[in-house]
Amino acid sequence: MLYSGYSREEIFAEFPQYHFKVVNTKIFRCRNYLRRLFRQEGYSL
């Protein structure tokens, strides 16, 4: 959803069943995973 341009607040509102810390953790882990994939492909971030 971040990739599509949603803000964190909009994502929190979309998933009210999850605590905001859970959503923040998921966002953090996804960004790290994406960063690792880019580095494997030769991009520097």
Tab-separated table of C-alpha atoms in Angstrom:
chain	number	residue	atom	x	y	z
A	1	MET	CA	0.000	0.000	0.000
A	2	LEU	CA	2.931	2.340	0.599
A	3	TYR	CA	4.073	1.640	-2.951
A	4	SER	CA	0.642	2.717	-4.151
A	5	GLY	CA	0.965	6.024	-2.322
A	6	TYR	CA	-1.005	5.371	0.842
A	7	SER	CA	0.164	7.098	4.015
A	8	ARG	CA	0.775	5.184	7.229
A	9	GLU	CA	-2.403	6.654	8.700
A	10	GLU	CA	-4.440	5.353	5.765
A	11	ILE	CA	-2.899	1.913	6.191
A	12	PHE	CA	-3.701	1.958	9.927
A	13	ALA	CA	-7.298	2.889	9.114
A	14	GLU	CA	-7.537	0.075	6.559
A	15	PHE	CA	-6.507	-2.574	9.112
A	16	PRO	CA	-8.161	-1.605	12.417
A	17	GLN	CA	-7.809	-5.159	13.763
A	18	TYR	CA	-4.024	-4.668	14.057
A	19	HIS	CA	-2.233	-2.468	16.550
A	20	PHE	CA	-0.275	0.354	14.938
A	21	LYS	CA	3.005	-1.155	16.151
A	22	VAL	CA	2.266	-4.336	14.216
A	23	VAL	CA	1.697	-2.333	11.038
A	24	ASN	CA	4.893	-0.320	11.612
A	25	THR	CA	6.865	-3.538	12.122
A	26	LYS	CA	5.489	-5.011	8.887
A	27	ILE	CA	6.410	-1.843	6.976
A	28	PHE	CA	9.929	-1.874	8.466
A	29	ARG	CA	10.479	-5.537	7.594
A	30	CYS	CA	9.165	-5.117	4.050
A	31	ARG	CA	11.468	-2.157	3.426
A	32	ASN	CA	14.462	-4.116	4.698
A	33	TYR	CA	13.530	-7.087	2.518
A	34	LEU	CA	13.193	-4.850	-0.529
A	35	ARG	CA	16.537	-3.210	0.255
A	36	ARG	CA	18.217	-6.629	0.424
A	37	LEU	CA	16.690	-7.629	-2.922
A	38	PHE	CA	17.977	-4.468	-4.572
A	39	ARG	CA	21.459	-5.025	-3.175
A	40	GLN	CA	21.471	-8.598	-4.493
A	41	GLU	CA	20.656	-7.231	-7.934
A	42	GLY	CA	23.571	-4.812	-7.768
A	43	TYR	CA	21.854	-1.568	-6.771
A	44	SER	CA	23.363	0.492	-3.985
A	45	LEU	CA	21.028	2.152	-1.505
